[in-house]
Short mmCIF file of C-alpha atoms in Angstrom, two decimals:
data_model
loop_
_atom_site.label_atom_id
_atom_site.label_comp_id
_atom_site.label_asym_id
_atom_site.label_seq_id
_atom_site.Cartn_x
_atom_site.Cartn_y
_atom_site.Cartn_z
CA MET A 86 61.96 71.52 -23.34
CA SER A 87 65.13 72.42 -21.47
CA LYS A 88 66.66 71.69 -18.11
CA LEU A 89 67.79 74.35 -15.69
CA SER A 90 71.38 73.15 -16.06
CA GLU A 91 71.17 73.95 -19.79
CA LEU A 92 69.67 77.40 -19.21
CA ALA A 93 71.56 78.81 -16.21
CA LYS A 94 75.18 79.95 -16.14
CA THR A 95 75.70 79.29 -12.45
CA ILE A 96 73.91 77.00 -10.02
CA ARG A 97 75.60 76.97 -6.62
CA SER A 98 75.05 76.49 -2.92
CA LYS A 99 76.94 77.80 0.12
CA ASN A 100 76.44 78.35 3.82
CA ALA A 101 74.85 81.71 4.64
CA GLY A 102 75.82 82.04 8.28
CA VAL A 103 75.88 78.86 10.31
CA ASP A 104 72.18 78.03 10.21
CA HIS A 105 71.34 78.30 6.50
CA ILE A 106 72.38 77.01 3.11
CA THR A 107 71.72 79.49 0.33
CA PHE A 108 71.27 78.60 -3.34
CA ASP A 109 71.96 80.94 -6.28
CA ILE A 110 70.76 80.29 -9.83
CA VAL A 111 72.27 82.85 -12.19
CA PHE A 112 71.57 83.48 -15.88
CA ASP A 113 73.74 85.32 -18.36
CA ASP A 114 70.99 85.66 -20.98
CA GLN A 115 68.30 88.23 -20.13
CA ARG A 116 65.78 86.64 -22.51
CA ILE A 117 66.16 83.23 -20.92
CA PHE A 118 65.96 84.79 -17.44
CA GLU A 119 62.67 86.46 -18.39
CA GLY A 120 61.41 83.18 -19.81
CA VAL A 121 62.27 81.31 -16.64
CA LYS A 122 60.55 84.01 -14.55
CA ASP A 123 57.43 83.85 -16.75
CA SER A 124 57.27 80.04 -16.60
CA GLY A 125 56.16 80.19 -12.96
CA VAL A 126 58.34 77.21 -12.14
CA MET A 127 60.64 79.09 -9.77
CA ASN A 128 58.97 79.47 -6.39
CA LYS A 129 59.31 78.27 -2.77
CA GLN A 130 57.15 75.20 -3.26
CA THR A 131 59.01 73.97 -6.33
CA MET A 132 62.35 74.40 -4.57
CA ALA A 133 61.02 72.47 -1.57
CA ASP A 134 59.72 69.71 -3.86
CA VAL A 135 63.13 69.33 -5.55
CA PHE A 136 64.60 68.40 -2.18
CA GLY A 137 61.55 66.62 -0.81
CA ILE A 138 61.15 68.95 2.16
CA SER A 139 58.38 71.10 3.56
CA SER A 140 58.25 74.61 2.09
CA ASP A 141 58.53 75.91 5.69
CA ARG A 142 62.22 75.14 5.48
CA ILE A 143 62.65 77.51 2.53
CA THR A 144 63.27 80.57 4.67
CA HIS A 145 64.08 83.06 1.91
CA PHE A 146 63.20 83.30 -1.78
CA PHE A 147 64.23 86.18 -4.04
CA VAL A 148 64.11 87.08 -7.67
CA PHE A 149 67.27 89.16 -7.82
CA GLU A 150 67.02 91.28 -10.98
CA PRO A 151 70.43 93.00 -10.78
CA GLY A 152 72.10 89.59 -10.72
CA ARG A 153 69.68 88.01 -13.21
CA ALA A 154 69.21 85.36 -10.57
CA PHE A 155 66.93 83.42 -8.30
CA LYS A 156 68.04 82.92 -4.76
CA PHE A 157 66.60 80.83 -1.97
CA SER A 158 67.76 79.52 1.40
CA ILE A 159 67.09 76.38 3.38
CA ALA A 160 67.28 76.30 7.18
CA ARG A 161 69.82 73.68 8.19
CA LYS A 162 68.55 71.02 10.57
CA THR A 163 71.71 71.43 12.64
CA PRO A 164 74.32 74.22 12.50
CA ALA A 165 77.23 73.92 10.06
CA GLY A 166 80.27 71.95 11.08
CA GLY A 167 78.61 70.09 13.90
CA PRO A 168 78.40 66.36 14.66
CA GLY A 169 77.48 64.34 11.58
CA GLU A 170 78.29 67.20 9.17
CA ARG A 171 78.11 66.09 5.54
CA ASP A 172 79.24 69.23 3.73
CA LEU A 173 81.10 71.74 5.87
CA PHE A 174 80.70 74.66 3.47
CA GLY A 175 77.31 73.62 2.16
CA CYS A 176 78.74 73.94 -1.32
CA GLN A 177 77.72 70.63 -2.90
CA GLN A 178 73.98 70.67 -2.27
CA TYR A 179 72.75 72.19 -5.56
CA ALA A 180 72.81 69.33 -8.09
CA PRO A 181 69.14 68.27 -7.70
CA LEU A 182 68.18 71.66 -9.20
CA PHE A 183 69.78 70.70 -12.53
CA ASP A 184 66.82 68.61 -13.64
CA LEU A 185 64.12 71.26 -13.24
CA GLU A 186 62.34 71.38 -16.58
CA PHE A 187 61.11 74.33 -18.58
CA ARG A 188 58.63 73.48 -21.30
CA ASP A 189 58.77 76.28 -23.75
CA LEU A 190 62.33 77.41 -23.35
CA GLU A 191 65.16 76.36 -25.59
CA ARG A 192 68.73 76.60 -24.41
CA PRO A 193 70.82 79.35 -25.96
CA ILE A 194 72.58 78.34 -29.17
CA ASN A 195 76.33 78.83 -28.89
CA MET B 8 97.21 85.28 -0.77
CA GLU B 9 98.51 85.55 -4.32
CA PRO B 10 101.20 88.24 -4.16
CA GLY B 11 101.12 89.18 -7.88
CA SER B 12 97.82 91.02 -7.84
CA PHE B 13 98.59 92.48 -4.41
CA TYR B 14 101.68 94.26 -5.75
CA ALA B 15 99.78 95.24 -8.90
CA GLY B 16 97.24 96.83 -6.58
CA LEU B 17 99.94 98.72 -4.74
CA GLU B 18 100.94 100.33 -8.03
CA GLU B 19 97.56 102.08 -7.94
CA LYS B 20 98.76 104.04 -4.87
CA PRO B 21 95.97 102.99 -2.48
CA GLU B 22 95.50 104.76 0.86
CA ALA B 23 95.18 101.58 2.93
CA ILE B 24 95.56 97.82 2.89
CA ILE B 25 92.63 96.10 4.57
CA ALA B 26 91.59 92.49 5.11
CA ASP B 27 89.09 90.78 7.33
CA ALA B 28 90.91 87.65 8.43
CA GLY B 29 88.06 85.67 9.96
CA SER B 30 85.01 83.62 9.09
CA CYS B 31 82.42 81.27 10.59
CA ASP B 32 82.80 79.26 7.42
CA VAL B 33 85.64 77.27 8.90
CA GLY B 34 83.23 75.63 11.33
CA PRO B 35 82.98 75.73 15.13
CA CYS B 36 86.06 73.64 15.95
CA SER B 37 88.59 76.45 15.59
CA LEU B 38 86.75 78.78 17.96
CA GLY B 39 85.80 75.98 20.33
CA SER B 40 89.31 74.56 20.59
CA GLY B 41 91.21 77.85 20.41
CA THR B 42 93.02 77.00 17.19
CA ALA B 43 93.24 78.46 13.69
CA ALA B 44 92.01 76.98 10.44
CA SER B 45 95.26 77.74 8.58
CA PRO B 46 98.88 77.02 9.53
CA GLU B 47 100.84 79.90 11.02
CA GLN B 48 103.31 79.83 8.12
CA TRP B 49 100.53 80.74 5.69
CA GLN B 50 99.34 83.55 7.97
CA ARG B 51 102.89 84.88 8.27
CA PHE B 52 103.24 84.80 4.51
CA ASP B 53 100.18 87.02 4.04
CA LEU B 54 101.01 89.36 6.93
CA GLU B 55 104.58 89.85 5.72
CA HIS B 56 103.57 90.91 2.22
CA MET B 57 100.91 93.24 3.56
CA LEU B 58 103.16 94.75 6.21
CA ARG B 59 106.00 95.35 3.76
CA GLY B 60 103.63 96.90 1.23
CA ALA B 61 102.01 99.11 3.84
CA ARG B 62 105.22 100.33 5.49
CA LYS B 63 106.90 101.03 2.17
CA ALA B 64 103.92 103.06 0.98
CA GLY B 65 103.43 104.67 4.40
CA ILE B 66 99.76 103.68 4.51
CA PRO B 67 97.66 102.00 7.22
CA MET B 68 97.20 98.25 7.30
CA ILE B 69 94.08 96.88 8.99
CA ILE B 70 93.49 93.22 9.77
CA SER B 71 90.26 92.33 11.54
CA SER B 72 89.00 89.04 13.00
CA CYS B 73 92.57 87.86 13.53
CA ASN B 74 93.48 84.18 13.36
CA ASP B 75 90.23 83.02 11.74
CA THR B 76 88.10 83.24 14.86
CA GLY B 77 88.87 86.72 16.13
CA THR B 78 89.59 85.83 19.75
CA ASN B 79 91.81 88.06 21.88
CA GLU B 80 94.41 85.29 21.73
CA GLY B 81 94.22 85.51 17.96
CA VAL B 82 95.02 89.21 18.14
CA ASP B 83 97.96 88.43 20.44
CA LYS B 84 99.22 85.84 17.97
CA PHE B 85 99.09 88.21 15.00
CA ALA B 86 100.67 90.99 17.08
CA ALA B 87 103.58 88.68 17.90
CA ILE B 88 103.98 87.89 14.19
CA ILE B 89 103.94 91.59 13.25
CA LYS B 90 106.56 92.40 15.88
CA ASP B 91 108.71 89.51 14.75
CA LEU B 92 108.41 90.60 11.12
CA ALA B 93 109.46 94.11 12.14
CA THR B 94 112.72 92.79 13.57
CA ASN B 95 113.56 91.27 10.19
CA HIS B 96 112.82 94.35 8.11
CA ASP B 97 114.22 97.85 7.98
CA PHE B 98 111.03 99.74 8.75
CA ALA B 99 110.82 103.18 10.29
CA PRO B 100 109.10 102.95 13.69
CA PHE B 101 105.35 102.49 13.38
CA LYS B 102 102.36 102.41 15.69
CA LEU B 103 100.57 99.13 16.25
CA ALA B 104 97.01 99.23 17.60
CA CYS B 105 95.36 96.10 18.95
CA ILE B 106 91.59 96.12 19.42
CA ARG B 107 90.49 93.36 21.75
CA SER B 108 87.14 92.72 23.42
CA THR B 109 85.98 92.42 27.01
CA ILE B 110 82.78 90.58 26.17
CA ASP B 111 83.35 86.94 27.06
CA LYS B 112 81.29 84.13 28.49
CA THR B 113 81.36 85.66 31.99
CA PHE B 114 80.24 89.02 30.70
CA VAL B 115 77.34 87.44 28.86
CA GLU B 116 76.39 85.35 31.92
CA THR B 117 76.17 88.53 33.95
CA ALA B 118 74.15 90.25 31.26
CA LEU B 119 71.73 87.32 31.18
CA LYS B 120 71.34 87.36 34.97
CA GLY B 121 70.63 91.06 34.75
CA GLY B 122 67.69 90.26 32.49
CA SER B 123 69.11 91.48 29.18
CA PRO B 124 67.46 89.74 26.25
CA ILE B 125 70.00 87.99 24.06
CA ARG B 126 68.04 87.09 20.96
CA GLY B 127 68.60 84.04 18.81
CA LEU B 128 69.17 84.52 15.09
CA ALA B 129 67.78 82.20 12.41
CA GLY B 130 64.92 81.04 14.58
CA ARG B 131 67.12 79.96 17.49
CA PRO B 132 65.66 80.41 20.93
CA ASP B 133 66.97 83.29 23.06
CA LEU B 134 70.15 82.63 24.98
CA THR B 135 69.82 80.74 28.26
CA PRO B 136 72.32 79.86 31.00
CA GLU B 137 72.15 76.24 29.78
CA ILE B 138 73.26 77.22 26.28
CA LEU B 139 76.10 79.25 27.78
CA ASP B 140 77.13 76.31 29.95
CA GLY B 141 77.52 74.26 26.80
CA THR B 142 79.68 76.97 25.20
CA ASN B 143 83.48 76.84 25.41
CA ALA B 144 84.34 80.06 23.66
CA LEU B 145 82.41 83.10 22.59
CA VAL B 146 83.32 86.24 20.63
CA PRO B 147 81.42 89.49 20.13
CA VAL B 148 81.40 90.87 16.59
CA MET B 149 82.43 94.53 16.66
CA GLY B 150 81.34 97.33 14.36
CA ALA B 151 83.23 100.06 12.53
CA GLU B 152 83.61 102.50 15.41
CA PRO B 153 86.69 100.91 17.05
CA PHE B 154 88.57 101.13 13.73
CA VAL B 155 87.76 104.84 13.42
CA GLU B 156 89.03 105.29 16.97
CA ALA B 157 92.27 103.40 16.37
CA LEU B 158 93.00 105.45 13.25
CA THR B 159 92.24 108.64 15.17
CA MET B 160 94.79 107.52 17.77
CA GLY B 161 97.40 107.45 15.00
CA ALA B 162 97.69 103.72 14.35
CA ASP B 163 99.67 102.58 11.30
CA VAL B 164 98.85 98.90 11.75
CA ILE B 165 95.57 97.77 13.32
CA LEU B 166 94.81 94.24 14.45
CA SER B 167 91.36 93.49 15.82
CA SER B 168 89.34 90.71 17.33
CA ARG B 169 86.12 89.58 15.61
CA SER B 170 84.37 92.20 13.54
CA SER B 171 81.65 92.29 10.90
CA ASP B 172 83.37 91.63 7.56
CA CYS B 173 82.70 95.10 6.16
CA CYS B 174 83.65 97.07 9.27
CA PRO B 175 87.43 97.48 8.96
CA PHE B 176 86.74 98.99 5.55
CA ALA B 177 83.79 101.06 6.74
CA GLY B 178 85.85 102.36 9.65
CA PHE B 179 88.68 103.49 7.39
CA ALA B 180 86.29 105.16 4.94
CA MET B 181 84.43 107.04 7.67
CA TYR B 182 87.72 108.12 9.24
CA LYS B 183 88.51 109.69 5.85
CA GLY B 184 85.17 111.49 5.81
CA ILE B 185 83.18 109.19 3.53
CA PRO B 186 79.48 109.18 4.51
CA LYS B 187 78.08 106.12 6.30
CA ASP B 188 75.78 105.31 3.38
CA VAL B 189 78.79 104.69 1.15
CA ALA B 190 81.31 103.45 3.72
CA TYR B 191 79.49 100.30 4.85
CA TYR B 192 78.52 99.22 1.34
CA TRP B 193 82.12 99.80 0.21
CA GLY B 194 83.22 97.40 2.93
CA LYS B 195 80.63 94.84 1.97
CA VAL B 196 81.66 94.86 -1.65
CA LEU B 197 85.39 94.65 -0.89
CA GLU B 198 85.53 92.13 1.94
CA CYS B 199 85.71 89.06 -0.31
CA ALA B 200 88.21 90.80 -2.61
CA SER B 201 88.54 88.98 -5.95
CA PHE B 202 85.24 87.11 -5.48
CA ALA B 203 83.52 90.33 -6.56
CA CYS B 204 85.19 90.04 -9.97
CA GLU B 205 85.13 87.55 -12.82
CA PRO B 206 86.20 84.99 -13.87
CA TYR B 207 86.41 83.18 -10.57
CA MET B 208 89.76 83.55 -8.82
CA ALA B 209 90.40 83.19 -5.12
CA LYS B 210 93.11 84.89 -3.03
CA GLU B 211 93.64 87.78 -5.43
CA SER B 212 93.49 91.44 -4.40
CA VAL B 213 91.05 94.04 -5.58
CA LEU B 214 91.04 97.88 -5.52
CA GLY B 215 88.13 99.84 -4.10
CA VAL B 216 87.54 103.57 -4.32
CA ALA B 217 84.97 105.31 -2.14
CA CYS B 218 83.65 108.77 -2.96
CA GLU B 219 80.98 111.01 -1.46
CA ASP B 220 78.14 109.15 -3.15
CA ARG B 221 79.64 106.28 -5.09
CA VAL B 222 81.95 103.33 -5.06
CA TRP B 223 84.29 101.99 -7.73
CA VAL B 224 85.61 98.47 -7.70
CA LYS B 225 88.54 97.65 -9.97
CA ALA B 226 90.05 94.23 -10.59
CA VAL B 227 93.83 94.44 -10.35
CA HIS B 228 94.62 90.92 -11.51
CA PRO B 229 95.33 91.02 -15.28
CA GLY B 230 92.92 88.15 -15.90
CA GLN B 231 89.98 89.54 -13.96
CA ARG B 232 87.44 92.30 -14.51
CA CYS B 233 84.80 93.80 -12.27
CA THR B 234 81.42 94.00 -13.97
CA PRO B 235 77.90 94.89 -12.81
CA THR B 236 77.12 91.17 -13.00
CA SER B 237 80.13 90.10 -10.97
CA LEU B 238 79.31 92.68 -8.28
CA ALA B 239 75.63 91.79 -8.20
CA SER B 240 76.60 88.14 -8.01
CA HIS B 241 78.79 88.90 -5.01
CA ALA B 242 75.84 90.55 -3.25
CA MET B 243 74.27 87.09 -3.23
CA TYR B 244 77.34 85.25 -2.06
CA GLU B 245 77.09 83.56 1.33
CA ARG B 246 74.08 85.69 2.28
CA ASN B 247 70.38 84.91 2.57
CA ASP B 248 69.26 88.35 1.41
CA PRO B 249 70.91 90.12 -1.54
CA TYR B 250 69.23 93.43 -0.73
CA ARG B 251 70.03 93.96 2.94
CA GLU B 252 72.78 93.12 5.35
CA ALA B 253 72.70 93.58 9.10
CA VAL B 254 75.91 94.72 10.76
CA ALA B 255 76.75 96.10 14.18
CA GLY B 256 74.87 99.36 14.52
CA GLY B 257 72.52 99.05 11.57
CA GLU B 258 71.75 97.67 8.17
CA ILE B 259 73.23 98.10 4.69
CA ASP B 260 70.40 98.83 2.27
CA MET B 261 71.18 97.63 -1.24
CA GLY B 262 67.66 97.85 -2.60
CA GLN B 263 68.27 100.78 -4.96
CA LEU B 264 71.72 100.11 -6.32
CA VAL B 265 72.64 101.27 -9.80
CA TYR B 266 75.59 99.57 -11.44
CA ARG B 267 77.59 101.07 -14.30
CA GLN B 268 80.57 99.58 -16.12
CA LEU B 269 83.18 102.36 -16.17
CA ASP B 270 85.95 100.65 -18.09
CA GLU B 271 86.96 97.11 -18.83
CA LYS B 272 88.16 96.42 -15.28
CA THR B 273 86.01 98.79 -13.19
CA THR B 274 82.39 99.06 -12.15
CA GLU B 275 80.73 101.99 -10.40
CA VAL B 276 77.86 101.63 -7.95
CA THR B 277 75.53 104.34 -6.64
CA GLY B 278 72.35 104.28 -4.57
CA MET B 279 73.67 102.55 -1.48
CA LYS B 280 72.30 103.44 1.95
CA PHE B 281 72.99 102.64 5.57
CA LYS B 282 70.15 102.54 8.09
CA THR B 283 71.47 103.29 11.55
CA SER B 284 69.51 101.34 14.14
CA PRO B 285 68.16 103.21 17.20
CA GLU B 286 69.84 100.71 19.51
CA TYR B 287 73.30 99.18 19.02
CA TRP B 288 73.07 95.42 18.65
CA ILE B 289 76.07 93.18 18.14
CA LYS B 290 76.25 89.56 17.10
CA LEU B 291 77.74 86.92 19.37
CA GLU B 292 79.36 83.78 17.96
CA GLY B 293 79.97 80.85 20.26
CA ALA B 294 81.09 77.24 20.03
CA GLY B 295 80.80 74.36 22.48
CA LYS B 296 82.46 70.97 22.64
CA VAL B 297 80.24 67.99 22.00
CA GLY B 298 82.74 65.20 22.56
CA GLU B 299 85.68 63.20 21.28
CA ARG B 300 85.33 61.75 17.81
CA CYS B 301 86.48 58.64 15.94
CA TYR B 302 85.81 57.46 12.40
CA ALA B 303 86.01 54.11 10.64
CA ILE B 304 85.88 53.56 6.89
CA VAL B 305 84.68 50.43 5.10
CA GLY B 306 83.73 49.63 1.53
CA VAL B 307 80.93 47.39 0.25
CA ARG B 308 81.02 45.71 -3.16
CA ASP B 309 78.41 42.94 -2.84
CA PRO B 310 75.39 44.03 -4.91
CA HIS B 311 72.91 42.35 -2.58
CA THR B 312 74.32 44.14 0.43
CA ILE B 313 74.26 47.41 -1.50
CA ALA B 314 70.61 46.86 -2.42
CA ASN B 315 69.88 46.18 1.25
CA ILE B 316 72.28 48.63 2.84
CA ASP B 317 69.55 50.16 5.00
CA LYS B 318 69.01 46.75 6.56
CA ALA B 319 72.73 46.34 7.16
CA VAL B 320 72.92 49.75 8.81
CA GLY B 321 69.80 48.93 10.81
CA TRP B 322 71.41 45.72 12.06
CA SER B 323 74.53 47.57 13.07
CA GLN B 324 72.58 50.27 14.89
CA MET B 325 70.61 47.65 16.79
CA LYS B 326 73.77 45.91 17.94
CA VAL B 327 75.35 49.19 19.02
CA GLU B 328 72.24 50.18 20.96
CA GLU B 329 72.09 46.80 22.72
CA ARG B 330 75.48 47.49 24.23
CA TYR B 331 75.67 51.28 24.57
CA GLY B 332 72.13 52.52 24.83
CA ARG B 333 70.07 54.66 22.53
CA ILE B 334 71.89 56.41 19.68
CA GLY B 335 71.82 60.13 20.46
CA GLY B 336 71.75 59.48 24.19
CA THR B 337 75.21 59.47 25.73
CA TYR B 338 76.93 59.18 22.33
CA GLN B 339 76.23 59.95 18.69
CA LEU B 340 76.61 57.62 15.70
CA TYR B 341 76.37 58.60 12.06
CA PHE B 342 76.72 56.50 8.92
CA HIS B 343 77.85 58.47 5.88
CA LEU B 344 76.97 56.34 2.85
CA TYR B 345 79.01 57.48 -0.14
CA GLY B 346 77.28 56.22 -3.26
CA LYS B 347 73.84 56.60 -1.70
CA ASN B 348 73.30 59.94 0.07
CA ALA B 349 76.40 60.94 1.98
CA VAL B 350 76.57 64.47 0.57
CA LEU B 351 72.90 65.45 0.52
CA GLY B 352 71.56 63.25 3.29
CA GLU B 353 67.82 63.75 3.74
CA LEU B 354 67.84 66.30 0.87
CA GLU B 355 68.87 63.65 -1.68
CA PRO B 356 66.05 63.10 -4.18
CA VAL B 357 67.81 60.18 -5.93
CA ARG B 358 66.42 57.12 -4.21
CA GLU B 359 67.98 54.25 -6.10
CA ILE B 360 71.66 53.43 -5.69
CA ARG B 361 73.36 53.50 -9.06
CA SER B 362 76.84 52.60 -7.92
CA HIS B 363 78.54 49.21 -7.94
CA GLU B 364 80.26 50.02 -4.67
CA LEU B 365 79.57 52.00 -1.53
CA GLY B 366 81.97 53.80 0.80
CA ILE B 367 80.79 53.92 4.40
CA VAL B 368 82.21 56.28 6.96
CA ALA B 369 81.01 55.67 10.49
CA GLU B 370 81.39 58.64 12.82
CA VAL B 371 81.03 58.39 16.57
CA ILE B 372 81.14 61.15 19.15
CA ALA B 373 81.39 60.19 22.81
CA ASP B 374 82.74 61.56 26.08
CA THR B 375 86.12 59.88 25.70
CA GLU B 376 88.25 58.89 22.75
CA ALA B 377 88.41 55.33 24.08
CA LEU B 378 84.63 55.04 24.12
CA ALA B 379 84.26 56.64 20.68
CA LYS B 380 86.80 54.13 19.33
CA GLU B 381 84.94 51.21 20.88
CA ILE B 382 81.55 52.25 19.55
CA VAL B 383 82.75 53.01 16.02
CA THR B 384 84.56 49.67 15.94
CA LEU B 385 81.32 47.89 16.79
CA ALA B 386 79.43 50.00 14.26
CA VAL B 387 81.51 48.97 11.26
CA ARG B 388 81.77 45.39 12.45
CA GLY B 389 77.98 45.49 12.38
CA ILE B 390 78.15 46.00 8.60
CA PHE B 391 80.73 43.22 8.42
CA TYR B 392 78.50 40.80 10.37
CA ALA B 393 75.12 41.93 8.99
CA ARG B 394 72.80 38.97 8.35
CA LEU B 395 71.56 39.53 4.81
CA ASN B 396 71.77 36.09 3.18
CA THR B 397 74.39 37.15 0.68
CA LYS B 398 76.55 34.81 -1.37
CA GLY B 399 79.65 36.22 0.35
CA THR B 400 79.62 34.51 3.72
CA ALA B 401 83.13 35.45 4.80
CA GLY B 402 82.60 39.11 5.68
CA GLY B 403 80.26 41.90 4.54
CA ALA B 404 82.59 44.92 4.56
CA ALA B 405 86.04 45.79 3.18
CA PHE B 406 87.97 47.43 6.01
CA LEU B 407 90.24 50.28 4.96
CA THR B 408 92.21 50.07 8.18
CA GLU B 409 92.51 47.73 11.16
CA ASP B 410 92.05 50.51 13.65
CA PRO B 411 89.55 53.32 13.72
CA LEU B 412 90.80 56.80 12.90
CA VAL B 413 90.92 59.33 15.72
CA GLY B 414 89.37 62.57 14.51
CA SER B 415 89.35 66.09 15.89
CA ALA B 416 86.94 66.67 18.74
CA ALA B 417 83.42 67.59 17.70
CA TYR B 418 82.06 71.07 18.39
CA GLN B 419 78.90 72.89 17.47
CA TRP B 420 77.83 76.51 17.04
CA THR B 421 75.91 76.99 20.28
CA VAL B 422 75.65 80.76 20.05
CA ASN B 423 74.38 82.67 17.01
CA HIS B 424 72.68 85.52 18.84
CA ILE B 425 72.52 89.29 19.15
CA MET B 426 72.83 91.44 22.23
CA ARG B 427 72.32 95.13 22.85
CA ILE B 428 75.23 97.20 24.10
CA ASP B 429 75.22 100.77 25.31
CA ASP B 430 78.39 101.92 23.58
CA PRO B 431 80.13 100.74 20.39
CA LEU B 432 83.62 101.38 21.82
CA LYS B 433 83.42 100.58 25.53
CA TYR B 434 83.82 96.82 25.20
CA PHE B 435 86.55 96.98 22.56
CA PRO B 436 89.60 98.50 24.28
CA ILE B 437 92.48 99.63 22.11
CA THR B 438 96.16 99.42 23.02
CA LEU B 439 98.69 101.43 21.05
CA GLU B 440 102.41 100.77 21.00
CA GLN B 441 105.40 101.95 19.04
CA ILE B 442 107.20 99.19 17.13
CA CYS B 443 110.86 99.73 16.30
CA GLN B 444 113.36 97.37 14.78
CA ASN B 445 115.17 96.08 17.86
#
């Protein structure tokens, strides 16, 4: 059993335009990337559940093979940088993804 | 910028120096208030290195989206800096082109009245006169065509108002005869410079080569390399879709890219395409002022208060509403609870507070600074006076300061729309002048 934070090289978030926050989960090990793909864990609904929101707010979801990555976007409730802004660049929203669990995958041995 | 890698890049004998100087990333306040996100000294620093490098090598220098927001005033500001720099350096006379725009709020109002659809992006409703009324400043985002035109006119230095990030690069490439399919992708891959390389380094330069059917990207900082992974990673950066990107006049199609590591520092990409759209649509960015803003900061250390912080906040909100009316009516009030969910807000899955202390930032936006100050003062006093039956009966909040802090005025992105124009050049007039050291 491994966590996403043990398996992925990069887990990040950033504004994509002013109305979205986009999340990238990047792997540097092809075998692990394939294993994560095959696990079926990575999909719109799971991403929505991590953040406790409706899957309607996950506006984009990609498996990006050339980058060995998963990518999804959340529609912001209000545009970036407006009243009540919590995170101007949207760059500190990713941590809840760390705890996603993958049953049959072991982290790479360094 | 970091000058080291810039000068290393110049050693490669490039044919141009190009940078897009703007971004929406900085938030709506800069556009709304007519200011920049960086101090002028920092801008001067970058422009001086680039201008010196360009003039010495006798190659064009292109800066788009001047002054962070790409307003016409931003172009004027950068033009003044360039002219001032020229008086301090021994350059041969050179031609400065400024590309401004004639699409402003009035223009868009007229277009709306004429029945032109101005479509909202990201699920926003189409533009209405009401949205425009709430907008202080608006910029159109130009395509590559004005840059081709300025180069054709003989410009050595080009400064432009807001453009799509890739377009100053695409314009230069097309001017040199590179096909559209390659030119726009080349711009896309270069516009964040060293972010397309690894390991992560900001503010470093990068070298791009465009050929008939391929692109090479080479890291010029000694500690960086450009790899298929770093380039693919950049395709994801700050974008919703890693396969397609809409720009003025069409769409960059990155669905069939093939990456190949050429040498330790360089990666080659083939398979890029550009889909020209039948009509020419440009993006409009606009910001509107919401109000004046004040903050107050208090800390809480009592564990009972922390466990019941929602009640304390609820008490404070009730007291504020009693005096000033509904929150969200004529004013806005936010509590940012550091230690609970200040960063993620409603996205925070962690429900229990694990911290022994909380930091609370109250933010109020109102029509006047005086009113914002008054309301935020009451808001944090509400935490101080909250009736929670704690052991500490002498005050429920640790005030950081006596007085609230006056913040910058609050703005919001009111316009994130696209409009159709009949000509990619017509609304982006170009002035050309000779600059001599005088």
